[in-house]
Amino acid sequence: NAGVMQNPRHLVRRRGQEARLRCSPMKGHSHVYWYRQLPEEGLKFMVYLQKENIIDESGMPKERFSAEFPKEGPSILRIQQVVRGDSAAYFCASSPEGQGTDTQYFGPGTRLTVL
Amino acid sequence: GNSVTQMEGPVTLSEEAFLTINCTYTATGYPSLFWYVQYPGEGLQLLLKATKADDKGSNKGFEATYRKETTSFHLEKGSVQVSDSAVYFCALISGAGSYQLTFGKGTKLSVIP
């Protein structure tokens, strides 16, 4: 059973460009979470999604950030008009239906660098 | 709000030394507590967990005991190996049905032969 997949692993963008980060959950998992790790900080919750639904986006900045988890395909975290402060590692996690959301399986992360 | 404080690294130990990484927490209600490990270039892996007071989580020779009276969940291993070199994160989830993990900043461990 393949783990949580994220791509790209490294992404470089210039200020003002868009960044798209993809996350494919583990097979059979229908819950997806995104976390952000700023330099020298722990991971911070951003958003929790189920298929075609955003359950909780309370950790997401109000502007420029959006997330989706369509019926088919990976979850996407989209950052518009990136700024230097968006440089961070973005981790996706997934959990299975019916087994509790407290056990989350993490992907390897996408390291975003904004020049 | 919830918060996790863990000892700052980096920590450098010789092989077969005893490891302790301290973790204390503040939470509403009765949290579940976790240790995650991140090996170089990889994602976080769940190392162990404990869901109620006095529970002991253990895995791969690592142990941590949920101490409600001291709000702590210190990670220990009796004899570390070079392969244990990684970053260790303490985390919690508070409340039934909760899903927001709250993480400490991580402690980098380097084990030298």
mmCIF file with all atom_site columns, C-alpha atoms in Angstrom:
data_model
loop_
_atom_site.group_PDB
_atom_site.id
_atom_site.type_symbol
_atom_site.label_atom_id
_atom_site.label_alt_id
_atom_site.label_comp_id
_atom_site.label_asym_id
_atom_site.label_entity_id
_atom_site.label_seq_id
_atom_site.pdbx_PDB_ins_code
_atom_site.Cartn_x
_atom_site.Cartn_y
_atom_site.Cartn_z
_atom_site.occupancy
_atom_site.B_iso_or_equiv
_atom_site.pdbx_formal_charge
_atom_site.auth_seq_id
_atom_site.auth_comp_id
_atom_site.auth_asym_id
_atom_site.auth_atom_id
_atom_site.pdbx_PDB_model_num
ATOM 1   C CA . ASN A 1 1   ? 0.000   0.000  0.000  1.00 0.00 ? 1   ASN A CA 1
ATOM 2   C CA . ALA A 1 2   ? 1.676   3.155  -1.195 1.00 0.00 ? 2   ALA A CA 1
ATOM 3   C CA . GLY A 1 3   ? 1.931   5.952  1.326  1.00 0.00 ? 3   GLY A CA 1
ATOM 4   C CA . VAL A 1 4   ? 0.748   9.513  0.982  1.00 0.00 ? 4   VAL A CA 1
ATOM 5   C CA . MET A 1 5   ? 2.246   11.020 -2.155 1.00 0.00 ? 5   MET A CA 1
ATOM 6   C CA . GLN A 1 6   ? 3.055   14.657 -2.604 1.00 0.00 ? 6   GLN A CA 1
ATOM 7   C CA . ASN A 1 7   ? 4.419   16.448 -5.626 1.00 0.00 ? 7   ASN A CA 1
ATOM 8   C CA . PRO A 1 8   ? 6.430   18.249 -6.432 1.00 0.00 ? 8   PRO A CA 1
ATOM 9   C CA . ARG A 1 9   ? 8.894   17.658 -3.632 1.00 0.00 ? 9   ARG A CA 1
ATOM 10  C CA . HIS A 1 10  ? 10.573  20.979 -4.261 1.00 0.00 ? 10  HIS A CA 1
ATOM 11  C CA . LEU A 1 11  ? 8.987   24.009 -5.902 1.00 0.00 ? 11  LEU A CA 1
ATOM 12  C CA . VAL A 1 12  ? 10.600  27.343 -6.663 1.00 0.00 ? 12  VAL A CA 1
ATOM 13  C CA . ARG A 1 13  ? 8.454   30.327 -7.556 1.00 0.00 ? 13  ARG A CA 1
ATOM 14  C CA . ARG A 1 14  ? 9.081   34.015 -8.023 1.00 0.00 ? 14  ARG A CA 1
ATOM 15  C CA . ARG A 1 15  ? 7.042   36.552 -6.122 1.00 0.00 ? 15  ARG A CA 1
ATOM 16  C CA . GLY A 1 16  ? 3.626   37.011 -7.704 1.00 0.00 ? 16  GLY A CA 1
ATOM 17  C CA . GLN A 1 17  ? 3.470   33.572 -9.322 1.00 0.00 ? 17  GLN A CA 1
ATOM 18  C CA . GLU A 1 18  ? 1.078   30.787 -8.409 1.00 0.00 ? 18  GLU A CA 1
ATOM 19  C CA . ALA A 1 19  ? 2.041   27.614 -6.583 1.00 0.00 ? 19  ALA A CA 1
ATOM 20  C CA . ARG A 1 20  ? 0.070   24.371 -6.870 1.00 0.00 ? 20  ARG A CA 1
ATOM 21  C CA . LEU A 1 21  ? 0.842   21.578 -4.456 1.00 0.00 ? 21  LEU A CA 1
ATOM 22  C CA . ARG A 1 22  ? -0.638  18.122 -4.940 1.00 0.00 ? 22  ARG A CA 1
ATOM 23  C CA . CYS A 1 23  ? -1.421  15.399 -2.472 1.00 0.00 ? 23  CYS A CA 1
ATOM 24  C CA . SER A 1 24  ? -2.617  11.879 -3.184 1.00 0.00 ? 24  SER A CA 1
ATOM 25  C CA . PRO A 1 25  ? -3.850  10.227 0.021  1.00 0.00 ? 25  PRO A CA 1
ATOM 26  C CA . MET A 1 26  ? -3.263  6.624  0.881  1.00 0.00 ? 26  MET A CA 1
ATOM 27  C CA . LYS A 1 27  ? -5.556  4.206  -0.902 1.00 0.00 ? 27  LYS A CA 1
ATOM 28  C CA . GLY A 1 28  ? -8.904  4.058  0.822  1.00 0.00 ? 28  GLY A CA 1
ATOM 29  C CA . HIS A 1 29  ? -8.382  7.260  2.786  1.00 0.00 ? 29  HIS A CA 1
ATOM 30  C CA . SER A 1 30  ? -11.033 9.900  2.356  1.00 0.00 ? 30  SER A CA 1
ATOM 31  C CA . HIS A 1 31  ? -9.797  12.536 4.825  1.00 0.00 ? 31  HIS A CA 1
ATOM 32  C CA . VAL A 1 32  ? -7.012  14.929 3.885  1.00 0.00 ? 32  VAL A CA 1
ATOM 33  C CA . TYR A 1 33  ? -5.249  17.511 6.031  1.00 0.00 ? 33  TYR A CA 1
ATOM 34  C CA . TRP A 1 34  ? -2.719  20.170 5.076  1.00 0.00 ? 34  TRP A CA 1
ATOM 35  C CA . TYR A 1 35  ? -0.099  21.527 7.467  1.00 0.00 ? 35  TYR A CA 1
ATOM 36  C CA . ARG A 1 36  ? 2.558   24.182 7.011  1.00 0.00 ? 36  ARG A CA 1
ATOM 37  C CA . GLN A 1 37  ? 5.981   24.188 8.627  1.00 0.00 ? 37  GLN A CA 1
ATOM 38  C CA . LEU A 1 38  ? 7.728   27.530 8.679  1.00 0.00 ? 38  LEU A CA 1
ATOM 39  C CA . PRO A 1 39  ? 11.490  27.551 9.318  1.00 0.00 ? 39  PRO A CA 1
ATOM 40  C CA . GLU A 1 40  ? 12.348  26.695 12.939 1.00 0.00 ? 40  GLU A CA 1
ATOM 41  C CA . GLU A 1 41  ? 8.675   26.066 13.734 1.00 0.00 ? 41  GLU A CA 1
ATOM 42  C CA . GLY A 1 42  ? 6.465   23.074 14.284 1.00 0.00 ? 42  GLY A CA 1
ATOM 43  C CA . LEU A 1 43  ? 3.799   22.083 11.810 1.00 0.00 ? 43  LEU A CA 1
ATOM 44  C CA . LYS A 1 44  ? 0.650   24.209 11.876 1.00 0.00 ? 44  LYS A CA 1
ATOM 45  C CA . PHE A 1 45  ? -2.768  22.987 10.772 1.00 0.00 ? 45  PHE A CA 1
ATOM 46  C CA . MET A 1 46  ? -4.200  24.692 7.701  1.00 0.00 ? 46  MET A CA 1
ATOM 47  C CA . VAL A 1 47  ? -7.219  22.823 6.365  1.00 0.00 ? 47  VAL A CA 1
ATOM 48  C CA . TYR A 1 48  ? -9.176  19.588 6.612  1.00 0.00 ? 48  TYR A CA 1
ATOM 49  C CA . LEU A 1 49  ? -11.018 18.214 3.599  1.00 0.00 ? 49  LEU A CA 1
ATOM 50  C CA . GLN A 1 50  ? -13.122 15.252 2.673  1.00 0.00 ? 50  GLN A CA 1
ATOM 51  C CA . LYS A 1 51  ? -14.045 14.363 -0.884 1.00 0.00 ? 51  LYS A CA 1
ATOM 52  C CA . GLU A 1 52  ? -15.598 17.484 -2.466 1.00 0.00 ? 52  GLU A CA 1
ATOM 53  C CA . ASN A 1 53  ? -15.984 19.186 0.919  1.00 0.00 ? 53  ASN A CA 1
ATOM 54  C CA . ILE A 1 54  ? -13.943 21.592 2.994  1.00 0.00 ? 54  ILE A CA 1
ATOM 55  C CA . ILE A 1 55  ? -14.598 20.650 6.606  1.00 0.00 ? 55  ILE A CA 1
ATOM 56  C CA . ASP A 1 56  ? -12.379 23.160 8.388  1.00 0.00 ? 56  ASP A CA 1
ATOM 57  C CA . GLU A 1 57  ? -10.174 25.839 6.858  1.00 0.00 ? 57  GLU A CA 1
ATOM 58  C CA . SER A 1 58  ? -9.630  27.803 10.040 1.00 0.00 ? 58  SER A CA 1
ATOM 59  C CA . GLY A 1 59  ? -5.840  27.567 9.765  1.00 0.00 ? 59  GLY A CA 1
ATOM 60  C CA . MET A 1 60  ? -5.657  28.838 6.236  1.00 0.00 ? 60  MET A CA 1
ATOM 61  C CA . PRO A 1 61  ? -4.762  32.466 5.497  1.00 0.00 ? 61  PRO A CA 1
ATOM 62  C CA . LYS A 1 62  ? -7.873  34.285 4.326  1.00 0.00 ? 62  LYS A CA 1
ATOM 63  C CA . GLU A 1 63  ? -6.362  35.545 1.113  1.00 0.00 ? 63  GLU A CA 1
ATOM 64  C CA . ARG A 1 64  ? -4.443  33.877 -1.709 1.00 0.00 ? 64  ARG A CA 1
ATOM 65  C CA . PHE A 1 65  ? -4.732  30.337 -0.292 1.00 0.00 ? 65  PHE A CA 1
ATOM 66  C CA . SER A 1 66  ? -7.306  27.772 -1.354 1.00 0.00 ? 66  SER A CA 1
ATOM 67  C CA . ALA A 1 67  ? -7.650  24.009 -1.170 1.00 0.00 ? 67  ALA A CA 1
ATOM 68  C CA . GLU A 1 68  ? -9.774  21.384 -2.833 1.00 0.00 ? 68  GLU A CA 1
ATOM 69  C CA . PHE A 1 69  ? -10.207 17.638 -2.818 1.00 0.00 ? 69  PHE A CA 1
ATOM 70  C CA . PRO A 1 70  ? -12.236 16.679 -5.882 1.00 0.00 ? 70  PRO A CA 1
ATOM 71  C CA . LYS A 1 71  ? -14.159 13.482 -6.375 1.00 0.00 ? 71  LYS A CA 1
ATOM 72  C CA . GLU A 1 72  ? -11.427 12.242 -8.681 1.00 0.00 ? 72  GLU A CA 1
ATOM 73  C CA . GLY A 1 73  ? -7.773  13.080 -8.426 1.00 0.00 ? 73  GLY A CA 1
ATOM 74  C CA . PRO A 1 74  ? -5.471  14.498 -5.795 1.00 0.00 ? 74  PRO A CA 1
ATOM 75  C CA . SER A 1 75  ? -6.052  17.223 -3.278 1.00 0.00 ? 75  SER A CA 1
ATOM 76  C CA . ILE A 1 76  ? -4.638  20.569 -4.383 1.00 0.00 ? 76  ILE A CA 1
ATOM 77  C CA . LEU A 1 77  ? -3.339  23.388 -2.225 1.00 0.00 ? 77  LEU A CA 1
ATOM 78  C CA . ARG A 1 78  ? -3.157  26.533 -4.315 1.00 0.00 ? 78  ARG A CA 1
ATOM 79  C CA . ILE A 1 79  ? -1.293  29.683 -3.378 1.00 0.00 ? 79  ILE A CA 1
ATOM 80  C CA . GLN A 1 80  ? -1.842  32.677 -5.604 1.00 0.00 ? 80  GLN A CA 1
ATOM 81  C CA . GLN A 1 81  ? 0.558   35.599 -5.930 1.00 0.00 ? 81  GLN A CA 1
ATOM 82  C CA . VAL A 1 82  ? 3.157   34.022 -3.673 1.00 0.00 ? 82  VAL A CA 1
ATOM 83  C CA . VAL A 1 83  ? 5.261   36.165 -1.356 1.00 0.00 ? 83  VAL A CA 1
ATOM 84  C CA . ARG A 1 84  ? 8.564   35.384 0.371  1.00 0.00 ? 84  ARG A CA 1
ATOM 85  C CA . GLY A 1 85  ? 6.742   34.628 3.607  1.00 0.00 ? 85  GLY A CA 1
ATOM 86  C CA . ASP A 1 86  ? 5.037   31.670 1.911  1.00 0.00 ? 86  ASP A CA 1
ATOM 87  C CA . SER A 1 87  ? 8.374   29.843 1.763  1.00 0.00 ? 87  SER A CA 1
ATOM 88  C CA . ALA A 1 88  ? 7.856   26.776 3.918  1.00 0.00 ? 88  ALA A CA 1
ATOM 89  C CA . ALA A 1 89  ? 7.390   23.040 3.877  1.00 0.00 ? 89  ALA A CA 1
ATOM 90  C CA . TYR A 1 90  ? 3.809   22.004 3.203  1.00 0.00 ? 90  TYR A CA 1
ATOM 91  C CA . PHE A 1 91  ? 2.762   18.588 4.456  1.00 0.00 ? 91  PHE A CA 1
ATOM 92  C CA . CYS A 1 92  ? -0.301  16.634 3.567  1.00 0.00 ? 92  CYS A CA 1
ATOM 93  C CA . ALA A 1 93  ? -1.730  13.884 5.745  1.00 0.00 ? 93  ALA A CA 1
ATOM 94  C CA . SER A 1 94  ? -4.587  11.461 5.294  1.00 0.00 ? 94  SER A CA 1
ATOM 95  C CA . SER A 1 95  ? -6.702  9.236  7.473  1.00 0.00 ? 95  SER A CA 1
ATOM 96  C CA . PRO A 1 96  ? -9.176  6.479  6.691  1.00 0.00 ? 96  PRO A CA 1
ATOM 97  C CA . GLU A 1 97  ? -12.934 6.625  6.980  1.00 0.00 ? 97  GLU A CA 1
ATOM 98  C CA . GLY A 1 98  ? -14.270 5.226  10.216 1.00 0.00 ? 98  GLY A CA 1
ATOM 99  C CA . GLN A 1 99  ? -10.990 4.789  12.061 1.00 0.00 ? 99  GLN A CA 1
ATOM 100 C CA . GLY A 1 100 ? -10.742 8.134  13.766 1.00 0.00 ? 100 GLY A CA 1
ATOM 101 C CA . THR A 1 101 ? -9.081  11.242 12.562 1.00 0.00 ? 101 THR A CA 1
ATOM 102 C CA . ASP A 1 102 ? -6.434  11.182 15.270 1.00 0.00 ? 102 ASP A CA 1
ATOM 103 C CA . THR A 1 103 ? -4.150  8.818  13.350 1.00 0.00 ? 103 THR A CA 1
ATOM 104 C CA . GLN A 1 104 ? -2.852  10.722 10.369 1.00 0.00 ? 104 GLN A CA 1
ATOM 105 C CA . TYR A 1 105 ? -0.376  9.436  7.826  1.00 0.00 ? 105 TYR A CA 1
ATOM 106 C CA . PHE A 1 106 ? 1.932   12.070 6.440  1.00 0.00 ? 106 PHE A CA 1
ATOM 107 C CA . GLY A 1 107 ? 3.470   12.586 3.039  1.00 0.00 ? 107 GLY A CA 1
ATOM 108 C CA . PRO A 1 108 ? 7.081   13.671 2.470  1.00 0.00 ? 108 PRO A CA 1
ATOM 109 C CA . GLY A 1 109 ? 6.135   17.311 2.031  1.00 0.00 ? 109 GLY A CA 1
ATOM 110 C CA . THR A 1 110 ? 6.620   19.949 -0.634 1.00 0.00 ? 110 THR A CA 1
ATOM 111 C CA . ARG A 1 111 ? 9.301   22.520 0.056  1.00 0.00 ? 111 ARG A CA 1
ATOM 112 C CA . LEU A 1 112 ? 8.261   25.817 -1.473 1.00 0.00 ? 112 LEU A CA 1
ATOM 113 C CA . THR A 1 113 ? 10.879  28.493 -2.019 1.00 0.00 ? 113 THR A CA 1
ATOM 114 C CA . VAL A 1 114 ? 9.765   31.937 -3.127 1.00 0.00 ? 114 VAL A CA 1
ATOM 115 C CA . LEU A 1 115 ? 12.489  34.063 -4.689 1.00 0.00 ? 115 LEU A CA 1
ATOM 116 C CA . GLY B 2 1   ? -5.456  27.142 23.381 1.00 0.00 ? 1   GLY B CA 1
ATOM 117 C CA . ASN B 2 2   ? -3.366  24.052 22.873 1.00 0.00 ? 2   ASN B CA 1
ATOM 118 C CA . SER B 2 3   ? 0.404   24.151 22.809 1.00 0.00 ? 3   SER B CA 1
ATOM 119 C CA . VAL B 2 4   ? 3.363   21.778 22.909 1.00 0.00 ? 4   VAL B CA 1
ATOM 120 C CA . THR B 2 5   ? 6.821   22.616 24.173 1.00 0.00 ? 5   THR B CA 1
ATOM 121 C CA . GLN B 2 6   ? 9.719   20.283 23.566 1.00 0.00 ? 6   GLN B CA 1
ATOM 122 C CA . MET B 2 7   ? 13.381  20.568 24.349 1.00 0.00 ? 7   MET B CA 1
ATOM 123 C CA . GLU B 2 8   ? 15.419  22.448 21.836 1.00 0.00 ? 8   GLU B CA 1
ATOM 124 C CA . GLY B 2 9   ? 18.019  20.675 19.830 1.00 0.00 ? 9   GLY B CA 1
ATOM 125 C CA . PRO B 2 10  ? 20.121  19.708 18.278 1.00 0.00 ? 10  PRO B CA 1
ATOM 126 C CA . VAL B 2 11  ? 20.936  16.759 20.476 1.00 0.00 ? 11  VAL B CA 1
ATOM 127 C CA . THR B 2 12  ? 24.070  14.780 19.700 1.00 0.00 ? 12  THR B CA 1
ATOM 128 C CA . LEU B 2 13  ? 24.630  11.404 21.331 1.00 0.00 ? 13  LEU B CA 1
ATOM 129 C CA . SER B 2 14  ? 27.055  8.561  20.944 1.00 0.00 ? 14  SER B CA 1
ATOM 130 C CA . GLU B 2 15  ? 25.745  5.207  19.827 1.00 0.00 ? 15  GLU B CA 1
ATOM 131 C CA . GLU B 2 16  ? 24.231  3.153  22.697 1.00 0.00 ? 16  GLU B CA 1
ATOM 132 C CA . ALA B 2 17  ? 23.682  6.250  24.851 1.00 0.00 ? 17  ALA B CA 1
ATOM 133 C CA . PHE B 2 18  ? 20.403  6.859  26.689 1.00 0.00 ? 18  PHE B CA 1
ATOM 134 C CA . LEU B 2 19  ? 17.994  9.296  25.070 1.00 0.00 ? 19  LEU B CA 1
ATOM 135 C CA . THR B 2 20  ? 15.444  11.589 26.668 1.00 0.00 ? 20  THR B CA 1
ATOM 136 C CA . ILE B 2 21  ? 13.580  14.273 24.758 1.00 0.00 ? 21  ILE B CA 1
ATOM 137 C CA . ASN B 2 22  ? 11.328  16.312 27.010 1.00 0.00 ? 22  ASN B CA 1
ATOM 138 C CA . CYS B 2 23  ? 7.832   17.317 25.984 1.00 0.00 ? 23  CYS B CA 1
ATOM 139 C CA . THR B 2 24  ? 5.222   19.224 27.970 1.00 0.00 ? 24  THR B CA 1
ATOM 140 C CA . TYR B 2 25  ? 1.833   20.366 26.832 1.00 0.00 ? 25  TYR B CA 1
ATOM 141 C CA . THR B 2 26  ? -1.085  22.664 27.514 1.00 0.00 ? 26  THR B CA 1
ATOM 142 C CA . ALA B 2 27  ? -4.493  21.542 26.345 1.00 0.00 ? 27  ALA B CA 1
ATOM 143 C CA . THR B 2 28  ? -8.179  21.844 26.982 1.00 0.00 ? 28  THR B CA 1
ATOM 144 C CA . GLY B 2 29  ? -9.825  18.607 27.980 1.00 0.00 ? 29  GLY B CA 1
ATOM 145 C CA . TYR B 2 30  ? -8.005  15.301 27.791 1.00 0.00 ? 30  TYR B CA 1
ATOM 146 C CA . PRO B 2 31  ? -5.693  15.194 24.795 1.00 0.00 ? 31  PRO B CA 1
ATOM 147 C CA . SER B 2 32  ? -4.207  12.260 22.960 1.00 0.00 ? 32  SER B CA 1
ATOM 148 C CA . LEU B 2 33  ? -0.432  12.552 22.744 1.00 0.00 ? 33  LEU B CA 1
ATOM 149 C CA . PHE B 2 34  ? 1.910   11.530 19.944 1.00 0.00 ? 34  PHE B CA 1
ATOM 150 C CA . TRP B 2 35  ? 5.529   11.340 18.951 1.00 0.00 ? 35  TRP B CA 1
ATOM 151 C CA . TYR B 2 36  ? 6.295   11.610 15.251 1.00 0.00 ? 36  TYR B CA 1
ATOM 152 C CA . VAL B 2 37  ? 9.693   11.040 13.650 1.00 0.00 ? 37  VAL B CA 1
ATOM 153 C CA . GLN B 2 38  ? 10.964  12.578 10.441 1.00 0.00 ? 38  GLN B CA 1
ATOM 154 C CA . TYR B 2 39  ? 13.963  10.928 8.808  1.00 0.00 ? 39  TYR B CA 1
ATOM 155 C CA . PRO B 2 40  ? 16.010  13.019 6.375  1.00 0.00 ? 40  PRO B CA 1
ATOM 156 C CA . GLY B 2 41  ? 14.110  13.672 3.171  1.00 0.00 ? 41  GLY B CA 1
ATOM 157 C CA . GLU B 2 42  ? 11.000  11.845 4.314  1.00 0.00 ? 42  GLU B CA 1
ATOM 158 C CA . GLY B 2 43  ? 7.590   12.672 5.745  1.00 0.00 ? 43  GLY B CA 1
ATOM 159 C CA . LEU B 2 44  ? 6.544   12.372 9.359  1.00 0.00 ? 44  LEU B CA 1
ATOM 160 C CA . GLN B 2 45  ? 5.914   8.890  10.657 1.00 0.00 ? 45  GLN B CA 1
ATOM 161 C CA . LEU B 2 46  ? 3.894   8.117  13.741 1.00 0.00 ? 46  LEU B CA 1
ATOM 162 C CA . LEU B 2 47  ? 6.312   6.654  16.287 1.00 0.00 ? 47  LEU B CA 1
ATOM 163 C CA . LEU B 2 48  ? 3.979   6.098  19.235 1.00 0.00 ? 48  LEU B CA 1
ATOM 164 C CA . LYS B 2 49  ? 0.886   7.445  20.885 1.00 0.00 ? 49  LYS B CA 1
ATOM 165 C CA . ALA B 2 50  ? -1.004  7.437  24.181 1.00 0.00 ? 50  ALA B CA 1
ATOM 166 C CA . THR B 2 51  ? -4.637  8.331  24.605 1.00 0.00 ? 51  THR B CA 1
ATOM 167 C CA . LYS B 2 52  ? -5.164  8.577  28.363 1.00 0.00 ? 52  LYS B CA 1
ATOM 168 C CA . ALA B 2 53  ? -3.318  9.305  31.584 1.00 0.00 ? 53  ALA B CA 1
ATOM 169 C CA . ASP B 2 54  ? -0.673  6.755  32.621 1.00 0.00 ? 54  ASP B CA 1
ATOM 170 C CA . ASP B 2 55  ? -0.764  5.039  29.236 1.00 0.00 ? 55  ASP B CA 1
ATOM 171 C CA . LYS B 2 56  ? 2.649   4.126  27.894 1.00 0.00 ? 56  LYS B CA 1
ATOM 172 C CA . GLY B 2 57  ? 3.233   4.225  24.163 1.00 0.00 ? 57  GLY B CA 1
ATOM 173 C CA . SER B 2 58  ? 6.113   2.185  22.806 1.00 0.00 ? 58  SER B CA 1
ATOM 174 C CA . ASN B 2 59  ? 7.620   1.295  19.450 1.00 0.00 ? 59  ASN B CA 1
ATOM 175 C CA . LYS B 2 60  ? 11.072  0.365  18.098 1.00 0.00 ? 60  LYS B CA 1
ATOM 176 C CA . GLY B 2 61  ? 12.599  0.617  21.586 1.00 0.00 ? 61  GLY B CA 1
ATOM 177 C CA . PHE B 2 62  ? 11.180  4.106  22.196 1.00 0.00 ? 62  PHE B CA 1
ATOM 178 C CA . GLU B 2 63  ? 8.788   4.755  25.062 1.00 0.00 ? 63  GLU B CA 1
ATOM 179 C CA . ALA B 2 64  ? 6.758   7.654  26.409 1.00 0.00 ? 64  ALA B CA 1
ATOM 180 C CA . THR B 2 65  ? 4.337   7.789  29.329 1.00 0.00 ? 65  THR B CA 1
ATOM 181 C CA . TYR B 2 66  ? 1.346   10.110 29.478 1.00 0.00 ? 66  TYR B CA 1
ATOM 182 C CA . ARG B 2 67  ? 1.747   12.026 32.772 1.00 0.00 ? 67  ARG B CA 1
ATOM 183 C CA . LYS B 2 68  ? -1.334  14.100 33.442 1.00 0.00 ? 68  LYS B CA 1
ATOM 184 C CA . GLU B 2 69  ? -0.057  15.483 36.747 1.00 0.00 ? 69  GLU B CA 1
ATOM 185 C CA . THR B 2 70  ? 3.004   16.998 35.113 1.00 0.00 ? 70  THR B CA 1
ATOM 186 C CA . THR B 2 71  ? 1.392   17.463 31.656 1.00 0.00 ? 71  THR B CA 1
ATOM 187 C CA . SER B 2 72  ? 4.346   15.693 30.105 1.00 0.00 ? 72  SER B CA 1
ATOM 188 C CA . PHE B 2 73  ? 5.070   13.009 27.509 1.00 0.00 ? 73  PHE B CA 1
ATOM 189 C CA . HIS B 2 74  ? 8.839   12.585 27.484 1.00 0.00 ? 74  HIS B CA 1
ATOM 190 C CA . LEU B 2 75  ? 10.384  10.327 24.841 1.00 0.00 ? 75  LEU B CA 1
ATOM 191 C CA . GLU B 2 76  ? 13.022  7.821  25.989 1.00 0.00 ? 76  GLU B CA 1
ATOM 192 C CA . LYS B 2 77  ? 15.179  5.121  24.484 1.00 0.00 ? 77  LYS B CA 1
ATOM 193 C CA . GLY B 2 78  ? 17.691  3.064  26.378 1.00 0.00 ? 78  GLY B CA 1
ATOM 194 C CA . SER B 2 79  ? 20.291  2.638  23.640 1.00 0.00 ? 79  SER B CA 1
ATOM 195 C CA . VAL B 2 80  ? 20.228  4.786  20.520 1.00 0.00 ? 80  VAL B CA 1
ATOM 196 C CA . GLN B 2 81  ? 21.579  3.747  17.147 1.00 0.00 ? 81  GLN B CA 1
ATOM 197 C CA . VAL B 2 82  ? 22.949  5.772  14.260 1.00 0.00 ? 82  VAL B CA 1
ATOM 198 C CA . SER B 2 83  ? 19.752  4.947  12.371 1.00 0.00 ? 83  SER B CA 1
ATOM 199 C CA . ASP B 2 84  ? 17.743  6.864  14.997 1.00 0.00 ? 84  ASP B CA 1
ATOM 200 C CA . SER B 2 85  ? 19.172  10.139 13.713 1.00 0.00 ? 85  SER B CA 1
ATOM 201 C CA . ALA B 2 86  ? 16.117  12.174 12.763 1.00 0.00 ? 86  ALA B CA 1
ATOM 202 C CA . VAL B 2 87  ? 13.874  15.013 13.887 1.00 0.00 ? 87  VAL B CA 1
ATOM 203 C CA . TYR B 2 88  ? 11.360  14.090 16.583 1.00 0.00 ? 88  TYR B CA 1
ATOM 204 C CA . PHE B 2 89  ? 8.072   15.947 17.021 1.00 0.00 ? 89  PHE B CA 1
ATOM 205 C CA . CYS B 2 90  ? 5.785   15.827 20.018 1.00 0.00 ? 90  CYS B CA 1
ATOM 206 C CA . ALA B 2 91  ? 2.126   16.509 19.212 1.00 0.00 ? 91  ALA B CA 1
ATOM 207 C CA . LEU B 2 92  ? -1.361  16.403 20.649 1.00 0.00 ? 92  LEU B CA 1
ATOM 208 C CA . ILE B 2 93  ? -4.983  16.244 19.618 1.00 0.00 ? 93  ILE B CA 1
ATOM 209 C CA . SER B 2 94  ? -7.526  17.485 22.118 1.00 0.00 ? 94  SER B CA 1
ATOM 210 C CA . GLY B 2 95  ? -11.136 16.430 22.347 1.00 0.00 ? 95  GLY B CA 1
ATOM 211 C CA . ALA B 2 96  ? -13.183 13.601 20.906 1.00 0.00 ? 96  ALA B CA 1
ATOM 212 C CA . GLY B 2 97  ? -13.536 13.838 17.163 1.00 0.00 ? 97  GLY B CA 1
ATOM 213 C CA . SER B 2 98  ? -10.728 16.368 16.941 1.00 0.00 ? 98  SER B CA 1
ATOM 214 C CA . TYR B 2 99  ? -8.333  16.279 14.052 1.00 0.00 ? 99  TYR B CA 1
ATOM 215 C CA . GLN B 2 100 ? -6.075  19.305 14.416 1.00 0.00 ? 100 GLN B CA 1
ATOM 216 C CA . LEU B 2 101 ? -2.682  18.083 15.494 1.00 0.00 ? 101 LEU B CA 1
ATOM 217 C CA . THR B 2 102 ? -0.743  20.659 17.501 1.00 0.00 ? 102 THR B CA 1
ATOM 218 C CA . PHE B 2 103 ? 3.005   20.141 17.151 1.00 0.00 ? 103 PHE B CA 1
ATOM 219 C CA . GLY B 2 104 ? 6.104   21.148 19.039 1.00 0.00 ? 104 GLY B CA 1
ATOM 220 C CA . LYS B 2 105 ? 8.972   22.663 17.082 1.00 0.00 ? 105 LYS B CA 1
ATOM 221 C CA . GLY B 2 106 ? 10.847  19.413 16.753 1.00 0.00 ? 106 GLY B CA 1
ATOM 222 C CA . THR B 2 107 ? 14.125  18.163 18.198 1.00 0.00 ? 107 THR B CA 1
ATOM 223 C CA . LYS B 2 108 ? 16.900  17.092 15.880 1.00 0.00 ? 108 LYS B CA 1
ATOM 224 C CA . LEU B 2 109 ? 18.821  14.067 17.103 1.00 0.00 ? 109 LEU B CA 1
ATOM 225 C CA . SER B 2 110 ? 22.201  13.075 15.702 1.00 0.00 ? 110 SER B CA 1
ATOM 226 C CA . VAL B 2 111 ? 23.737  9.796  16.801 1.00 0.00 ? 111 VAL B CA 1
ATOM 227 C CA . ILE B 2 112 ? 27.431  9.348  16.111 1.00 0.00 ? 112 ILE B CA 1
ATOM 228 C CA . PRO B 2 113 ? 29.238  5.994  15.962 1.00 0.00 ? 113 PRO B CA 1
#
